């Protein structure tokens, strides 16, 4: 693996989608067993990630979102974090990806922003999660799913306390750029990321692409960091026929134009999330393969025929996973 930091502000890159949705369709109780699957059925994890790799994701994200000690404690696994981390990385490395990211989600502990003890305990949760990967081969950490700016701050402080590897940070926002607390804006979250050592500023949204592109521009105007966008698929519904505000990413085809628009707005890293399948990843990869990042100040509105969406769509469909039979 090469140093992912050397590619910041240069190459368009796609992250593998979370594998929870795919495994859930196979009957896995992902609420209970997702991380444990790294130990008891590593082949299932590897197979799901292999589909993402074949689809074209240059950055494979390890199956470790719930590795914070408090989350593992719910399943009686708080003492097995290092074992889980090793198993998750082993599943990824067998695929020989360009880059490996270890995902860490919110720890889930109650958080009192006015209590030093509460803040310290939350920060410790993330530092311990990061330390579980000591000695492992990976490029960066992905801290995602944050709905509270104080929790994000604790996560970044904990990460920097435990490691000097690049950190991708991502918060959940709506189409107006507000976090779930209804007060914190995307600009405030991005500023927090820059202040507390994030290497990449990101967000996750299920809003229509026009709104998401505007959010990318707002992040670019706030911090000079590469931007990650995670598009949340509400539901795979090929029969829907057209995007709706409630489900704009109803099928993989729409991701081709979405990728082009987000690149034009200044995004570098793209990821399909929510009810995503490898076909969504394949569409993002086909639409951005070989393209450089567009500097935000130079970004221009995407013309209807540039890039050629028909050609990009054909390229996406040529990928082995971009077909309806793979959607199950």
Coordinates of C-alpha atoms in Angstrom, one line a residue:
X1 CA 0.0 0.0 0.0
X2 CA 1.2 3.5 -0.8
X3 CA 0.8 6.4 1.6
X4 CA -2.8 7.7 1.1
X5 CA -1.7 11.2 2.2
X6 CA 0.4 11.5 -1.0
X7 CA -2.9 11.4 -2.9
X8 CA -4.7 14.1 -1.0
X9 CA -6.1 16.8 -3.4
X10 CA -5.0 14.7 -6.4
X11 CA -6.8 11.5 -7.4
X12 CA -10.5 10.8 -7.1
X13 CA -11.0 7.8 -4.9
X14 CA -13.9 5.6 -3.9
X15 CA -14.4 3.9 -0.6
X16 CA -16.0 0.5 -0.2
X17 CA -19.6 0.6 1.0
X18 CA -20.5 -0.7 4.5
X19 CA -21.1 -4.4 4.2
X20 CA -23.9 -4.6 6.8
X21 CA -26.7 -4.2 4.2
X22 CA -25.4 -7.0 2.0
X23 CA -24.9 -9.4 5.0
X24 CA -28.3 -8.6 6.4
X25 CA -29.9 -9.8 3.1
X26 CA -28.0 -13.0 3.7
X27 CA -29.7 -13.5 7.0
X28 CA -27.0 -12.1 9.3
X29 CA -28.2 -10.3 12.5
X30 CA -25.9 -7.3 11.9
X31 CA -27.1 -5.6 15.0
X32 CA -25.7 -8.4 17.1
X33 CA -23.0 -10.1 15.1
X34 CA -21.4 -7.7 12.6
X35 CA -18.0 -7.3 14.3
X36 CA -18.1 -10.8 15.7
X37 CA -18.4 -12.1 12.2
X38 CA -14.7 -11.1 11.7
X39 CA -13.9 -14.0 14.0
X40 CA -16.5 -16.7 13.4
X41 CA -17.1 -16.3 9.6
X42 CA -14.2 -14.3 8.2
X43 CA -14.9 -15.8 4.8
X44 CA -18.3 -14.1 4.7
X45 CA -16.7 -10.7 5.5
X46 CA -13.9 -11.3 3.0
X47 CA -16.4 -12.3 0.3
X48 CA -18.5 -9.1 0.9
X49 CA -15.4 -6.9 0.7
X50 CA -14.2 -8.8 -2.4
X51 CA -17.3 -7.7 -4.2
X52 CA -16.6 -4.1 -3.3
X53 CA -13.0 -4.5 -4.5
X54 CA -14.1 -6.0 -7.8
X55 CA -16.6 -3.2 -8.2
X56 CA -13.6 -0.8 -8.3
X57 CA -13.2 0.7 -4.8
X58 CA -9.6 1.8 -4.3
X59 CA -10.1 2.2 -0.6
X60 CA -11.4 -0.8 1.3
X61 CA -12.9 -0.1 4.7
X62 CA -12.5 -2.7 7.3
X63 CA -15.5 -4.1 9.2
X64 CA -14.8 -2.4 12.5
X65 CA -17.4 0.4 12.9
X66 CA -18.5 -0.9 16.3
X67 CA -15.1 -1.5 17.8
X68 CA -15.3 1.2 20.5
X69 CA -15.0 -0.6 23.9
X70 CA -18.5 0.5 25.1
X71 CA -20.1 -0.9 21.9
X72 CA -18.2 -4.2 22.3
X73 CA -19.3 -4.4 25.9
X74 CA -22.9 -4.8 24.8
X75 CA -21.9 -8.1 23.3
X76 CA -19.5 -9.2 26.0
X77 CA -16.5 -8.6 23.8
X78 CA -14.8 -5.6 25.3
X79 CA -11.6 -7.6 25.9
X80 CA -11.4 -8.8 22.3
X81 CA -10.9 -5.5 20.5
X82 CA -7.3 -6.3 19.3
X83 CA -8.3 -9.7 18.1
X84 CA -11.2 -8.2 16.2
X85 CA -9.0 -5.6 14.6
X86 CA -6.5 -8.1 13.5
X87 CA -9.1 -10.3 12.0
X88 CA -10.8 -7.4 10.2
X89 CA -7.5 -6.2 8.7
X90 CA -6.6 -9.7 7.6
X91 CA -9.9 -10.0 5.7
X92 CA -9.1 -6.7 3.9
X93 CA -5.4 -7.3 3.2
X94 CA -6.0 -10.6 1.4
X95 CA -7.7 -8.5 -1.3
X96 CA -4.6 -6.4 -2.0
X97 CA -6.4 -3.1 -2.1
X98 CA -4.7 0.2 -2.9
X99 CA -5.6 1.6 0.5
X100 CA -7.1 0.2 3.8
X101 CA -9.2 2.3 6.2
X102 CA -10.3 1.2 9.6
X103 CA -13.7 2.5 10.5
X104 CA -14.7 3.6 14.0
X105 CA -18.1 4.8 14.8
X106 CA -19.6 6.7 17.8
X107 CA -18.9 4.9 21.1
X108 CA -22.5 5.3 22.3
X109 CA -21.7 6.4 25.8
X110 CA -23.9 9.2 27.3
X111 CA -22.0 12.5 26.9
X112 CA -22.2 15.6 29.1
X113 CA -20.3 18.4 27.5
X114 CA -20.0 20.3 30.8
X115 CA -18.4 17.3 32.6
X116 CA -14.7 16.8 32.4
X117 CA -15.1 13.2 33.5
X118 CA -17.6 12.5 30.8
X119 CA -15.5 14.1 28.1
X120 CA -12.4 12.2 29.3
X121 CA -14.2 8.9 29.3
X122 CA -15.5 9.4 25.7
X123 CA -12.1 10.5 24.5
X124 CA -10.6 7.4 26.1
X125 CA -13.1 5.2 24.2
X126 CA -11.8 6.4 20.9
X127 CA -8.1 6.3 21.9
X128 CA -8.6 2.7 23.0
X129 CA -10.3 1.8 19.8
X130 CA -7.4 3.3 17.7
X131 CA -4.8 1.5 19.9
X132 CA -6.5 -1.8 19.0
X133 CA -5.0 -1.5 15.6
X134 CA -1.4 -1.0 16.8
X135 CA 1.0 -3.0 14.6
X136 CA -1.6 -3.4 11.9
X137 CA -1.2 -2.5 8.3
X138 CA -3.6 0.3 7.4
X139 CA -3.5 3.8 5.8
X140 CA -6.0 5.7 7.8
X141 CA -8.9 5.7 10.2
X142 CA -12.4 6.6 9.2
X143 CA -14.5 8.2 12.0
X144 CA -18.1 8.3 10.8
X145 CA -21.7 8.5 11.8
X146 CA -21.3 11.4 14.3
X147 CA -24.4 13.3 15.2
X148 CA -23.0 15.4 18.0
X149 CA -20.2 17.9 17.6
X150 CA -18.9 17.3 21.1
X151 CA -18.7 13.5 20.4
X152 CA -16.8 14.3 17.2
X153 CA -14.3 16.5 19.1
X154 CA -13.7 13.6 21.6
X155 CA -13.2 11.2 18.8
X156 CA -10.6 13.4 17.1
X157 CA -8.8 14.1 20.3
X158 CA -8.7 10.4 21.2
X159 CA -7.4 9.5 17.7
X160 CA -4.6 12.1 17.9
X161 CA -3.8 10.9 21.4
X162 CA -3.2 7.4 20.1
X163 CA -2.0 7.6 16.5
X164 CA -0.4 9.9 13.9
X165 CA -2.1 8.1 11.0
X166 CA -4.4 10.2 8.8
X167 CA -8.0 10.5 10.1
X168 CA -11.1 10.8 7.9
X169 CA -13.9 12.4 9.8
X170 CA -17.6 12.4 8.8
X171 CA -20.7 13.8 10.4
X172 CA -24.4 13.2 9.5
X173 CA -26.2 16.2 8.0
X174 CA -29.5 16.9 6.3
X175 CA -29.9 18.7 3.0
X176 CA -29.5 22.1 4.7
X177 CA -26.2 21.1 6.2
X178 CA -27.4 20.8 9.8
X179 CA -26.3 18.0 12.1
X180 CA -29.1 16.0 13.9
X181 CA -28.9 18.4 16.9
X182 CA -30.6 20.9 14.6
X183 CA -28.0 23.6 15.6
X184 CA -24.6 22.7 14.3
X185 CA -23.9 23.6 10.7
X186 CA -21.7 21.8 8.2
X187 CA -19.3 24.8 8.4
X188 CA -19.0 24.5 12.2
X189 CA -18.4 20.7 12.0
X190 CA -15.7 21.2 9.3
X191 CA -14.0 23.8 11.3
X192 CA -13.9 21.4 14.3
X193 CA -12.4 18.8 12.0
X194 CA -9.7 21.2 10.9
X195 CA -9.0 22.4 14.5
X196 CA -8.7 18.9 16.0
X197 CA -6.5 17.2 13.5
X198 CA -8.7 15.6 10.9
X199 CA -6.9 14.9 7.6
X200 CA -10.1 14.7 5.6
X201 CA -13.3 16.5 6.2
X202 CA -16.5 14.6 5.4
X203 CA -20.2 14.2 5.8
X204 CA -22.9 11.8 5.1
X205 CA -26.3 12.8 3.6
X206 CA -29.3 11.3 1.9
X207 CA -30.3 14.6 0.3
X208 CA -30.6 15.1 -3.5
X209 CA -27.3 15.5 -5.2
X210 CA -27.9 19.3 -5.9
X211 CA -28.0 19.9 -2.2
X212 CA -25.1 17.6 -1.5
X213 CA -23.0 19.4 -4.1
X214 CA -23.7 22.7 -2.4
X215 CA -22.6 21.2 0.9
X216 CA -19.3 20.1 -0.6
X217 CA -18.7 23.7 -1.7
X218 CA -19.5 25.0 1.8
X219 CA -17.0 22.5 3.3
X220 CA -14.4 23.6 0.7
X221 CA -14.9 27.2 1.6
X222 CA -14.4 26.5 5.3
X223 CA -11.3 24.2 5.4
X224 CA -8.4 23.4 3.1
X225 CA -8.9 19.6 3.5
X226 CA -9.8 16.9 1.1
X227 CA -13.6 16.3 1.2
X228 CA -15.3 12.9 1.7
X229 CA -19.0 12.5 0.7
X230 CA -21.0 9.5 1.8
X231 CA -24.3 9.3 -0.1
X232 CA -26.9 7.5 2.0
X233 CA -29.2 5.2 0.0
X234 CA -32.5 5.2 1.7
X235 CA -33.8 2.1 -0.2
X236 CA -32.8 0.2 -3.3
X237 CA -35.9 0.5 -5.4
X238 CA -35.2 -0.1 -9.1
X239 CA -38.9 0.0 -10.0
X240 CA -39.2 3.5 -8.5
X241 CA -38.2 4.8 -12.0
X242 CA -37.0 8.3 -11.0
X243 CA -35.3 10.0 -8.1
X244 CA -37.5 11.5 -5.3
X245 CA -36.5 13.8 -2.5
X246 CA -37.1 10.9 -0.1
X247 CA -35.0 8.4 -2.1
X248 CA -32.8 10.2 -4.6
X249 CA -30.4 7.3 -5.0
X250 CA -32.9 4.6 -5.8
X251 CA -30.7 2.7 -8.2
X252 CA -27.0 2.5 -9.0
X253 CA -27.4 4.4 -12.4
X254 CA -28.1 7.7 -10.6
X255 CA -24.7 7.5 -8.9
X256 CA -22.9 8.2 -12.2
X257 CA -24.2 11.7 -12.5
X258 CA -24.0 12.2 -8.8
X259 CA -20.3 11.4 -8.8
X260 CA -19.6 13.8 -11.6
X261 CA -21.5 16.6 -9.9
X262 CA -19.7 16.0 -6.6
X263 CA -16.3 16.0 -8.3
X264 CA -17.2 19.3 -10.0
X265 CA -18.1 20.7 -6.5
X266 CA -14.7 19.8 -5.1
X267 CA -15.1 16.3 -3.5
X268 CA -12.3 13.8 -3.6
X269 CA -13.5 10.8 -1.7
X270 CA -16.9 9.2 -2.5
X271 CA -18.7 6.4 -0.8
X272 CA -22.2 4.8 -1.1
X273 CA -23.7 4.1 2.3
X274 CA -27.1 3.0 3.8
X275 CA -28.9 0.4 1.7
X276 CA -25.9 0.2 -0.7
X277 CA -24.7 -2.7 -2.7
X278 CA -21.4 -3.2 -4.7
X279 CA -23.3 -2.0 -7.8
X280 CA -23.5 1.5 -6.2
X281 CA -19.7 1.4 -5.6
X282 CA -19.1 0.2 -9.1
X283 CA -21.1 3.2 -10.5
X284 CA -19.1 5.7 -8.4
X285 CA -15.8 4.1 -9.4
X286 CA -16.7 4.0 -13.1
X287 CA -17.7 7.7 -13.1
X288 CA -14.5 8.8 -11.4
X289 CA -11.8 6.4 -12.5
X290 CA -8.7 8.2 -13.8
X291 CA -10.0 11.7 -12.9
X292 CA -8.1 14.2 -10.9
X293 CA -9.7 16.2 -8.1
X294 CA -11.2 19.5 -9.2
X295 CA -9.9 22.5 -7.2
X296 CA -13.0 24.1 -5.6
X297 CA -12.1 27.6 -6.9
X298 CA -11.9 26.2 -10.5
X299 CA -15.1 24.1 -10.3
X300 CA -17.5 24.7 -13.0
X301 CA -21.1 23.6 -13.4
X302 CA -21.3 20.2 -15.0
X303 CA -22.6 20.5 -18.6
X304 CA -25.1 17.9 -19.8
X305 CA -22.6 16.3 -22.2
X306 CA -19.4 16.7 -20.1
X307 CA -18.6 14.2 -18.9
X308 CA -20.5 11.9 -21.2
X309 CA -22.9 10.2 -18.8
X310 CA -23.9 7.7 -21.4
X311 CA -20.3 6.5 -21.8
X312 CA -19.8 6.5 -18.0
X313 CA -23.0 4.5 -17.5
X314 CA -21.9 2.0 -20.1
X315 CA -18.5 1.7 -18.4
X316 CA -20.3 1.2 -15.1
X317 CA -22.5 -1.5 -16.5
X318 CA -19.5 -3.3 -17.9
X319 CA -18.3 -4.0 -14.4
X320 CA -19.2 -7.4 -13.3
X321 CA -21.3 -6.2 -10.3
X322 CA -23.3 -3.6 -12.1
X323 CA -26.4 -5.7 -12.9
X324 CA -29.7 -6.4 -11.4
X325 CA -28.8 -10.0 -10.5
X326 CA -26.1 -8.7 -8.1
X327 CA -28.6 -6.4 -6.4
X328 CA -29.7 -9.2 -4.1

